[in-house]
Short mmCIF file of C-alpha atoms and ligand atoms in Angstrom, two decimals:
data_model
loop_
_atom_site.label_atom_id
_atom_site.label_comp_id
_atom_site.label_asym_id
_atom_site.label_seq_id
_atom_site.Cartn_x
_atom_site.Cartn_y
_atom_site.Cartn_z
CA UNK X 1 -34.61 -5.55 -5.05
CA UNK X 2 -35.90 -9.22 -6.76
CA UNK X 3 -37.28 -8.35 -9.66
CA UNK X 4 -36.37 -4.74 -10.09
CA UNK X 5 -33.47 -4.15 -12.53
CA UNK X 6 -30.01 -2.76 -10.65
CA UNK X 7 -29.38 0.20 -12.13
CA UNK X 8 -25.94 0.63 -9.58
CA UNK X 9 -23.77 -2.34 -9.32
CA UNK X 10 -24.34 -4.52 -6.40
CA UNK X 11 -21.83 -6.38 -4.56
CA UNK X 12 -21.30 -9.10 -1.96
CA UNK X 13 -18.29 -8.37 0.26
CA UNK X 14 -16.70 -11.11 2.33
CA UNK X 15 -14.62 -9.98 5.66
CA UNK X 16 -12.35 -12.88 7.73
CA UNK X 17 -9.13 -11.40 7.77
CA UNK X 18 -8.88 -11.01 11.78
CA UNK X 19 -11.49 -11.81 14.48
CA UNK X 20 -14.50 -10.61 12.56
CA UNK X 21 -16.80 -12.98 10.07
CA UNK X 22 -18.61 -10.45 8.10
CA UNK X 23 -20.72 -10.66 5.07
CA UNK X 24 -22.64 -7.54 3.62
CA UNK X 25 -24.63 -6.41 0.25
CA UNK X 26 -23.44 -2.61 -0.94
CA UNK X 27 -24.83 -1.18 -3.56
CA UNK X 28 -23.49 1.43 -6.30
CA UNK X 29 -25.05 4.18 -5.18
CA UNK X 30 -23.64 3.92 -1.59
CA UNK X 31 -26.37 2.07 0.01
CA UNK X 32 -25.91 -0.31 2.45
CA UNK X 33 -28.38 -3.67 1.78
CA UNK X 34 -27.22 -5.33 4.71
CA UNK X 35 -24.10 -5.70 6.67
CA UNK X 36 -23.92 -8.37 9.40
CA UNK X 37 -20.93 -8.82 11.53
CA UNK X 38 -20.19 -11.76 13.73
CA UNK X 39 -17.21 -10.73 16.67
CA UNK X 40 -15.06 -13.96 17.95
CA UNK X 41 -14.34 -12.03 21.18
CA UNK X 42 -15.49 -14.41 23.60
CA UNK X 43 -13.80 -17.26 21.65
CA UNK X 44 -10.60 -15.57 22.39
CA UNK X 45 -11.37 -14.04 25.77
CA UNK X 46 -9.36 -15.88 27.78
CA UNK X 47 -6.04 -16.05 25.64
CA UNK X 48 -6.05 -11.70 26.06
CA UNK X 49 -5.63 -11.14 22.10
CA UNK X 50 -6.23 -13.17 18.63
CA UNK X 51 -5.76 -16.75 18.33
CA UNK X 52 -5.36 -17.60 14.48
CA UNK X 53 -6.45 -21.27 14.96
CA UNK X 54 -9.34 -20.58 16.85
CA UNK X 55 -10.12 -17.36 14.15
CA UNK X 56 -9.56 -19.82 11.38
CA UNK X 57 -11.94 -22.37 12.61
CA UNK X 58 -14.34 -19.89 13.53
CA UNK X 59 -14.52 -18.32 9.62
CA UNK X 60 -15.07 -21.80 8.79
CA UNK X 61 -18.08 -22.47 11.00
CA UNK X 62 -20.07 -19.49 10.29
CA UNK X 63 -18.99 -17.94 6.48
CA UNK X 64 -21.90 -19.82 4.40
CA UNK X 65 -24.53 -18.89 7.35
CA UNK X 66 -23.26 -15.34 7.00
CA UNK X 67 -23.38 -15.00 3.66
CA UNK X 68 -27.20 -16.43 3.28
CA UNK X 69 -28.22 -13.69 6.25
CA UNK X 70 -26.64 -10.82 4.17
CA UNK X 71 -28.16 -11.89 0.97
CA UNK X 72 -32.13 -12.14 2.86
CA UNK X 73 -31.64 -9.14 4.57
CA UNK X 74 -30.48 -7.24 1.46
CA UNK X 75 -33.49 -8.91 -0.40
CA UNK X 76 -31.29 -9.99 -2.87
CA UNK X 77 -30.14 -13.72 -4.60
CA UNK X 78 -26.91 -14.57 -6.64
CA UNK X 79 -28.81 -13.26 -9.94
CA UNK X 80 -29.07 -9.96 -8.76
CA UNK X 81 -25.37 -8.88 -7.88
CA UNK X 82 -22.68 -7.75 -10.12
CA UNK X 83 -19.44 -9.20 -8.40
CA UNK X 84 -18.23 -10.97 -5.29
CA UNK X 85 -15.89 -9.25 -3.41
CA UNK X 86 -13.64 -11.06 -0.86
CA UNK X 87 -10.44 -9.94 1.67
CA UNK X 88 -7.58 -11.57 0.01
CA UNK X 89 -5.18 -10.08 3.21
CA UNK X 90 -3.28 -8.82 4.95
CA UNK X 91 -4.03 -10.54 7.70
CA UNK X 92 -4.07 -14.25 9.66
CA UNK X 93 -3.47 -16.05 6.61
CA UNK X 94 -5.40 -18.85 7.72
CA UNK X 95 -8.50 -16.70 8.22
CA UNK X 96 -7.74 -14.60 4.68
CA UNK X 97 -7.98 -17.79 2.88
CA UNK X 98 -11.84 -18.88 4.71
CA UNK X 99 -13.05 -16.01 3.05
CA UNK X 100 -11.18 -15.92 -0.08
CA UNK X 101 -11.62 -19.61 -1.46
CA UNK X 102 -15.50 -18.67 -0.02
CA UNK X 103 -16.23 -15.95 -2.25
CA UNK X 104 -14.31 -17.12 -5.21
CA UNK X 105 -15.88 -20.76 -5.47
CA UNK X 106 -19.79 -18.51 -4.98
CA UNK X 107 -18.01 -16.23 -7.67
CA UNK X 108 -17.38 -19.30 -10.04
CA UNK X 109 -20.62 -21.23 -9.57
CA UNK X 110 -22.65 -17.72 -9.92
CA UNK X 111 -20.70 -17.04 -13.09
CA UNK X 112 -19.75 -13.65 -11.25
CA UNK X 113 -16.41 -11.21 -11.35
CA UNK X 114 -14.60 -11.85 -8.69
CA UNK X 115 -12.55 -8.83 -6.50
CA UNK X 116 -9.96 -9.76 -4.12
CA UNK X 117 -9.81 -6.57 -1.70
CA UNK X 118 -6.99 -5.38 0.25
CA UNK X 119 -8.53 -5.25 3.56
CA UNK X 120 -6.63 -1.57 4.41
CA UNK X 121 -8.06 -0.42 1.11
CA UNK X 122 -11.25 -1.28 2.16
CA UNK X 123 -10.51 0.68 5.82
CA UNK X 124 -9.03 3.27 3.21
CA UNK X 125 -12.08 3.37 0.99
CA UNK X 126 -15.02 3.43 3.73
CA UNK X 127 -15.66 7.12 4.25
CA UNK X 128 -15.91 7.25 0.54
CA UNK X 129 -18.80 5.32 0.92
CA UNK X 130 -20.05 6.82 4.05
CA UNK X 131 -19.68 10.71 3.29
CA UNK X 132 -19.64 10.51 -0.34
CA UNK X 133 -15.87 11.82 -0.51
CA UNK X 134 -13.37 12.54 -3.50
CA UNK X 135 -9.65 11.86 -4.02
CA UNK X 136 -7.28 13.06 -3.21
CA UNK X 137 -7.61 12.55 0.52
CA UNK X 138 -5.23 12.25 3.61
CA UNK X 139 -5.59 8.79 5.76
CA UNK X 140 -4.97 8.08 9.29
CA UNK X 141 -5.41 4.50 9.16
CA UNK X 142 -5.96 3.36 13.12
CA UNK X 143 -6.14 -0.44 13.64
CA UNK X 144 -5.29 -3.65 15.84
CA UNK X 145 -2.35 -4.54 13.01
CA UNK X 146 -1.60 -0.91 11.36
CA UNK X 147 -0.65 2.76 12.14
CA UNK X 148 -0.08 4.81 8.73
CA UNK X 149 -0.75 8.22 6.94
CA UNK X 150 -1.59 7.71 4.15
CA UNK X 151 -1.94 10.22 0.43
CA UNK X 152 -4.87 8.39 -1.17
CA UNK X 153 -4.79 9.88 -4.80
CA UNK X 154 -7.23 7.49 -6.29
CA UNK X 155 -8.18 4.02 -6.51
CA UNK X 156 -5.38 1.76 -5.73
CA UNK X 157 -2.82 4.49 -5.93
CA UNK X 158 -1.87 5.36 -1.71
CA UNK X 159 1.00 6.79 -0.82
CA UNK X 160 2.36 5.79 2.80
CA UNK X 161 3.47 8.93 4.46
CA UNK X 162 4.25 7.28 8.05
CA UNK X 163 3.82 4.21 9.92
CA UNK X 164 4.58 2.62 13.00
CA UNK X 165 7.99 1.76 13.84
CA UNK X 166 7.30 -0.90 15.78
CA UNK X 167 3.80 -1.53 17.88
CA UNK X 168 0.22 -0.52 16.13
CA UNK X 169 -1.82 1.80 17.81
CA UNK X 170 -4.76 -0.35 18.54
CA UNK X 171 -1.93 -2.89 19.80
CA UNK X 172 -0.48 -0.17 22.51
CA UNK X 173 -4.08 0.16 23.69
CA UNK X 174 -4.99 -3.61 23.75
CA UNK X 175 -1.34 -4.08 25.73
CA UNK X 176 -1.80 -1.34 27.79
CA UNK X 177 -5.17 -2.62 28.84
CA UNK X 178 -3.66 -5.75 29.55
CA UNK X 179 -1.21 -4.33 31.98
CA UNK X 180 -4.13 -2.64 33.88
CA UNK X 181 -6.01 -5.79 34.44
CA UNK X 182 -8.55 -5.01 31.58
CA UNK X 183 -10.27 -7.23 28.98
CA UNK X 184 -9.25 -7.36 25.28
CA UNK X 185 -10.00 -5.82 23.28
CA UNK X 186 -8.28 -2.88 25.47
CA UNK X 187 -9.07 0.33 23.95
CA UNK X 188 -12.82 0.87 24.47
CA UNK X 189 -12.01 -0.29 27.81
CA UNK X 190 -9.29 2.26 28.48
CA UNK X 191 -11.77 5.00 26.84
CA UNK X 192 -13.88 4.16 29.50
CA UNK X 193 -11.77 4.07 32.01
CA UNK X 194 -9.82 6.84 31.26
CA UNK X 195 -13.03 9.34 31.30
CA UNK X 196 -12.92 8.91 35.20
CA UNK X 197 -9.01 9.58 35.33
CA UNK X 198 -6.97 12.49 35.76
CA UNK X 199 -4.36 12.51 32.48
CA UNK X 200 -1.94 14.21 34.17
CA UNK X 201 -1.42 12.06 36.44
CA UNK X 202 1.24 10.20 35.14
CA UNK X 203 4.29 11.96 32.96
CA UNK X 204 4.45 9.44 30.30
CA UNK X 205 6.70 9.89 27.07
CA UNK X 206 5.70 11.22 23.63
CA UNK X 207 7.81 9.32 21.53
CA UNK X 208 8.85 10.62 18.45
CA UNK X 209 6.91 13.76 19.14
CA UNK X 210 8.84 16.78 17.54
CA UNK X 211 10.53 14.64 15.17
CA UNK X 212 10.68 15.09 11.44
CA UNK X 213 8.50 12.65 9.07
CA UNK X 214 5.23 10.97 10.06
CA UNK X 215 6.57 7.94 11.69
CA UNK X 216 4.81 6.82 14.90
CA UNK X 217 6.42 4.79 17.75
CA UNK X 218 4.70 3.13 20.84
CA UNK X 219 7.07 0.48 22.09
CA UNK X 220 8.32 3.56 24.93
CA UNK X 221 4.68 4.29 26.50
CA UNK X 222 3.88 0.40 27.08
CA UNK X 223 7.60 0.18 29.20
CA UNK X 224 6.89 3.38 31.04
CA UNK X 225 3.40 2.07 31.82
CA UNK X 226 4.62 -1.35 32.25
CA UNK X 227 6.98 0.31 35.01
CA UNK X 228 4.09 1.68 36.54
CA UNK X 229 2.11 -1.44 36.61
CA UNK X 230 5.63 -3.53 37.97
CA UNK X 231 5.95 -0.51 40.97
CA UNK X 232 3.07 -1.99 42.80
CA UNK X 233 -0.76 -2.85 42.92
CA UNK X 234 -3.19 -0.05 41.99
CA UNK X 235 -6.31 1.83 43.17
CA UNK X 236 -8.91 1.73 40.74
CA UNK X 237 -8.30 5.29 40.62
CA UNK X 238 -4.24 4.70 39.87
CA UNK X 239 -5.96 2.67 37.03
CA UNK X 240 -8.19 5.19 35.70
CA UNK X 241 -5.31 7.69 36.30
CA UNK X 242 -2.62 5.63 34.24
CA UNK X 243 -5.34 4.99 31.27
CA UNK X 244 -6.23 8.82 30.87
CA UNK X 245 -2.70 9.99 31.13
CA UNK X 246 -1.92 6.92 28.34
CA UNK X 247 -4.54 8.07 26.45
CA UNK X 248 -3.28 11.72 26.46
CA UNK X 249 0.02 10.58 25.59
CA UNK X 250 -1.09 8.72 22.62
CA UNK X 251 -3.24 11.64 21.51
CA UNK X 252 -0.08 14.05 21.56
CA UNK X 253 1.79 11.85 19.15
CA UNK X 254 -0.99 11.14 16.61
CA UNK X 255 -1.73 15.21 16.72
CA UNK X 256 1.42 15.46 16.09
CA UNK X 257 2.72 13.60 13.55
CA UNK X 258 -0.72 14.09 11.78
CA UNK X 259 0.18 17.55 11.46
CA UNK X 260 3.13 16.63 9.47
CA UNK X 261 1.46 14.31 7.31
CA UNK X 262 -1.27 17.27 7.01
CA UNK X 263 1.74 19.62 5.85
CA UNK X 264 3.57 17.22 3.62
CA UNK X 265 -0.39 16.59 1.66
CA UNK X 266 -1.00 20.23 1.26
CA UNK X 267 2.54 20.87 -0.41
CA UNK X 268 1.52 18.27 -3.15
CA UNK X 269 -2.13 18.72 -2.99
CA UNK X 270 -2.89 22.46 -1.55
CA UNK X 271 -5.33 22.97 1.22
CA UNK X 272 -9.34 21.83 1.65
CA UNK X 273 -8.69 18.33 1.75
CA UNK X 274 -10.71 15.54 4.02
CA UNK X 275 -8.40 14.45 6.53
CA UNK X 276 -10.31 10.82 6.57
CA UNK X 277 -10.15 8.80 10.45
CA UNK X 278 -10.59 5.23 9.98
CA UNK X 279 -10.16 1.27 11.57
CA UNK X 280 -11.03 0.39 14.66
CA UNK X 281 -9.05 2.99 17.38
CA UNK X 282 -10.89 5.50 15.52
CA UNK X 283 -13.60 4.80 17.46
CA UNK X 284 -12.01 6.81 20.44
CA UNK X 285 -14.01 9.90 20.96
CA UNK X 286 -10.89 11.97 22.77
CA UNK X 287 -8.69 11.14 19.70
CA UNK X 288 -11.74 12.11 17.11
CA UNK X 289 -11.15 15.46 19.14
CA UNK X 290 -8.19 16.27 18.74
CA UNK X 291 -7.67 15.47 15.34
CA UNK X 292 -10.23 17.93 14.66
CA UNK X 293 -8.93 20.49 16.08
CA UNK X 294 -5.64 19.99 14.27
CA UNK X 295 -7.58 19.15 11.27
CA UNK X 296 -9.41 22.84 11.19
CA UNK X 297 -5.87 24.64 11.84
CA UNK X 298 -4.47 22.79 9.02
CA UNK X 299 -7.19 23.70 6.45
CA UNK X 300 -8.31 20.51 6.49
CA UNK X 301 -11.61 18.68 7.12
CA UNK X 302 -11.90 15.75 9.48
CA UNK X 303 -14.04 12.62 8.42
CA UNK X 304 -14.78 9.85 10.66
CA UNK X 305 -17.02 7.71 9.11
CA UNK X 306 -19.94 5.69 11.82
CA UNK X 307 -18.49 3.53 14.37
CA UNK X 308 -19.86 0.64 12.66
CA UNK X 309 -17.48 1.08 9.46
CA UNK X 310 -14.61 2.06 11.33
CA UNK X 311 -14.18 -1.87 13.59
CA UNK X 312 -13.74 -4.84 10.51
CA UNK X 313 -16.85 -4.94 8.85
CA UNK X 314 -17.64 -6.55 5.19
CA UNK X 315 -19.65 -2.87 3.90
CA UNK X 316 -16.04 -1.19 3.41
CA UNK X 317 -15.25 -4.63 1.88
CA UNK X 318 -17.91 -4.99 -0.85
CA UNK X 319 -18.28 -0.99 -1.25
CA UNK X 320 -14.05 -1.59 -2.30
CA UNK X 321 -15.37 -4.52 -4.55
CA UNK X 322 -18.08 -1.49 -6.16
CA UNK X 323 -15.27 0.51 -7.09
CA UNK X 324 -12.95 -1.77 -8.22
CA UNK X 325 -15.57 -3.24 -10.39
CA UNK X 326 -16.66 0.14 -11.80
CA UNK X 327 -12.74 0.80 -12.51
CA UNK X 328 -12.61 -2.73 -14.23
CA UNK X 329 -10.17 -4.32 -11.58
CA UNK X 330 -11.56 -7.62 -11.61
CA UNK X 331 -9.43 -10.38 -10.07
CA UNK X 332 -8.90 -14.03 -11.52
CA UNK X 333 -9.35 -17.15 -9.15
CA UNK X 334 -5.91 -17.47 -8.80
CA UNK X 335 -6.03 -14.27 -6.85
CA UNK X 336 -3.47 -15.48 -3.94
CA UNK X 337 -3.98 -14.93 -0.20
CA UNK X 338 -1.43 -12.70 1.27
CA UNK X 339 -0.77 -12.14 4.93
CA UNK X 340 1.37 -9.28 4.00
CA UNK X 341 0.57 -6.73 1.56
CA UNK X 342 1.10 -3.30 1.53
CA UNK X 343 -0.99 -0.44 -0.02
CA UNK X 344 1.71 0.87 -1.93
CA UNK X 345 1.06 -2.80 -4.02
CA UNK X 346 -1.87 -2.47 -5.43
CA UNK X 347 -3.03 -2.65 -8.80
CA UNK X 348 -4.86 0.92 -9.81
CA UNK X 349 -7.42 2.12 -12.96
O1 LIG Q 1 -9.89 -2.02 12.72
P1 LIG Q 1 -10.10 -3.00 13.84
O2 LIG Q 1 -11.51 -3.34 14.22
O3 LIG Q 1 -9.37 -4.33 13.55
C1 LIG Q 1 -8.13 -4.41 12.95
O4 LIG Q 1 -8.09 -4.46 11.69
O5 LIG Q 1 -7.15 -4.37 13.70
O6 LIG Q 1 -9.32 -2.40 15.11
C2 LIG Q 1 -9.29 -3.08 16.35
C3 LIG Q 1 -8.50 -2.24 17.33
C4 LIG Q 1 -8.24 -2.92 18.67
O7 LIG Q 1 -6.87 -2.81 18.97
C5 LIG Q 1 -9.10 -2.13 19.65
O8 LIG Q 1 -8.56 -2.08 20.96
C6 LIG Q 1 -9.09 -0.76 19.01
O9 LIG Q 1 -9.21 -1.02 17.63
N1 LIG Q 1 -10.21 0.07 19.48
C7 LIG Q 1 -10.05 1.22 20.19
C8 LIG Q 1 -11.36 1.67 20.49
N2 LIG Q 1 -12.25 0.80 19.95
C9 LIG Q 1 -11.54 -0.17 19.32
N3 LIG Q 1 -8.94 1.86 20.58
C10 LIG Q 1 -9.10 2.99 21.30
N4 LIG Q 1 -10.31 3.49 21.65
C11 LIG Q 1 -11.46 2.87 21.27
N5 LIG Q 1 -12.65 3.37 21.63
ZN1 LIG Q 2 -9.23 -3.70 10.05
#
């Protein structure tokens, strides 16, 4: 890259909105120059979910190490990129602003533009830059903090078809997991563990299932597995038994308030869309299934993009920064940190 003049824009991303430090180089014409991810897990191990203290502190110790790695792997030095993008939230506030006041101060000094991502945006944004996708698309955003369906019509402009009315997705698994005597985070764990268990096994609810809208609930499986878990000790097999029939359980309510959301896009939008997979529960194999399933009797197309841009990374971070650059949606440095921030706030083109 030194030396050669960047036809594409290239960015620097910046990713420290949960338990990830991430730093990565993207470049315009969806290349990935280097993407380098640094998990906390084992510094929150033993408190079985997030501390934002120890996150916080953690951001703080390894950012400017990050960054230096992404920029040598990419082969790339603060002359040769176009903008700095950084999560400005939602998330642990105290991590958000790490990584913001990071990459706007390297922003400042490099006399670079300066993006301040929505972090779901970027989750929003990443098959775009893994398959090469256009708008409109539907979204079934799958994370730690967030359940939605989501229209994405263009940049910045999302429409929220459905969320969560109470737990997240990836936060029924991680609970779940807990219950069962399982590490966090919980839902590669039940994945595993459910592949040796008998789903129906256990007649848990389907909340919401059958219902109007594209609302999800979870709050009703973790009690009925929680009263499972209270009725006595388990077999490893009563383990493996309870996570595959969870699993099932959640599958039946995504299918089926995805095919809602799927209905509700094609009045608007007609038929042939991507149905886009993304965050961090999309990494579950049995629920890539059967979403694609429902996505091919809907007329729809499923996209999942890799593993590795589905769990926080700074790629989907910096490839948001691309497009927001391209669009002209630079941010100033008074860009604030927000721990809450919904898609349906964003500034569009
Ligand atoms: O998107 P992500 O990496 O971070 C957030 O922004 O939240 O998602 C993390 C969540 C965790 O709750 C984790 O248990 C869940 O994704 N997860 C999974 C799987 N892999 C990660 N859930 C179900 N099955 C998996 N294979
Ligand atoms: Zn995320």
């Amino acid at each position: 890259m030194r030396g050669e003049p960047a036809k594409e824009p290239v960015v620097l991303g910046i990713e420290t909105s949960c338990d990830e430090t991430a730093a990565a180089v993207v470049a315009g014409d969806r290349r990935i120059l280097s993407s380098i991810v640094l998990s906390q897990l084992e510094d929150h191990k033993a408190y079985g979910g997030v501390v934002p203290e120890i996150a916080a502190r953690a951001h703080i110790e390894h950012l400017d190490g990050l960054v230096e790695r992404a920029l040598a792997e990419a082969g790339v030095d603060f002359t040769d990129l176009s903008g700095i993008a950084a999560t400005a939230g939602p998330g642990l506030i105290g991590g958000v602003l790490v990584g913001l006041v990071t990459g706007k101060a390297m922003a400042a000094a490099a006399g670079l533009p300066f993006i301040a991502v929505n972090h779901l945006e970027g989750h929003a944004l990443s098959a775009r830059l893994s398959h090469g996708i256009e708008f409109p698309f539907l979204l079934l955003l799958v994370t730690g903090g967030h359940c939605q369906l989501i229209a994405a019509e263009g940049l910045g402009r999302y429409e929220r078809l459905g969320t969560t009315i109470d737990d997240a997705i990836g936060e029924a698994f991680d609970k779940t997991a807990r219950m069962l005597g399982m590490g966090y985070p919980g839902g590669p764990e039940i994945e595993r563990a459910a592949r040796r268990g008998n789903p129906k096994r256990y007649a848990l609810p389907r909340p919401m299932r059958g219902r109007d809208g594209c609302d999800f609930s979870f709050s009703g499986l973790k009690t009925a597995v929680r009263r499972i878990t209270d009725a006595g000790p388990l077999s490893a097999q009563d383990v493996a038994d309870v996570a595959a029939s969870f699993q099932a359980a959640v599958g039946d309510v995504v299918a089926d308030r995805t095919r809602n959301a799927m209905a509700n896009f094609s009045v608007k939008f007609g038929r042939g869309h991507p149905l886009v997979v993304a965050g961090g529960v999309a990494a579950n194999i049995a629920l890539r299934t059967r979403l694609d399933a429902g996505a091919t009797r809907a007329g729809f197309t499923l996209v999942a993009p890799p593993k590795e841009l589905c769990t926080d990374n700074a790629a989907m971070i910096a490839w948001a920064g691309v497009e927001r650059l391209r669009a002209g949606l630079t941010d100033g440095l008074d860009a604030p940190g927000r721990a809450r921030w919904p898609l349906a706030e964003l500034r569009s083109a």
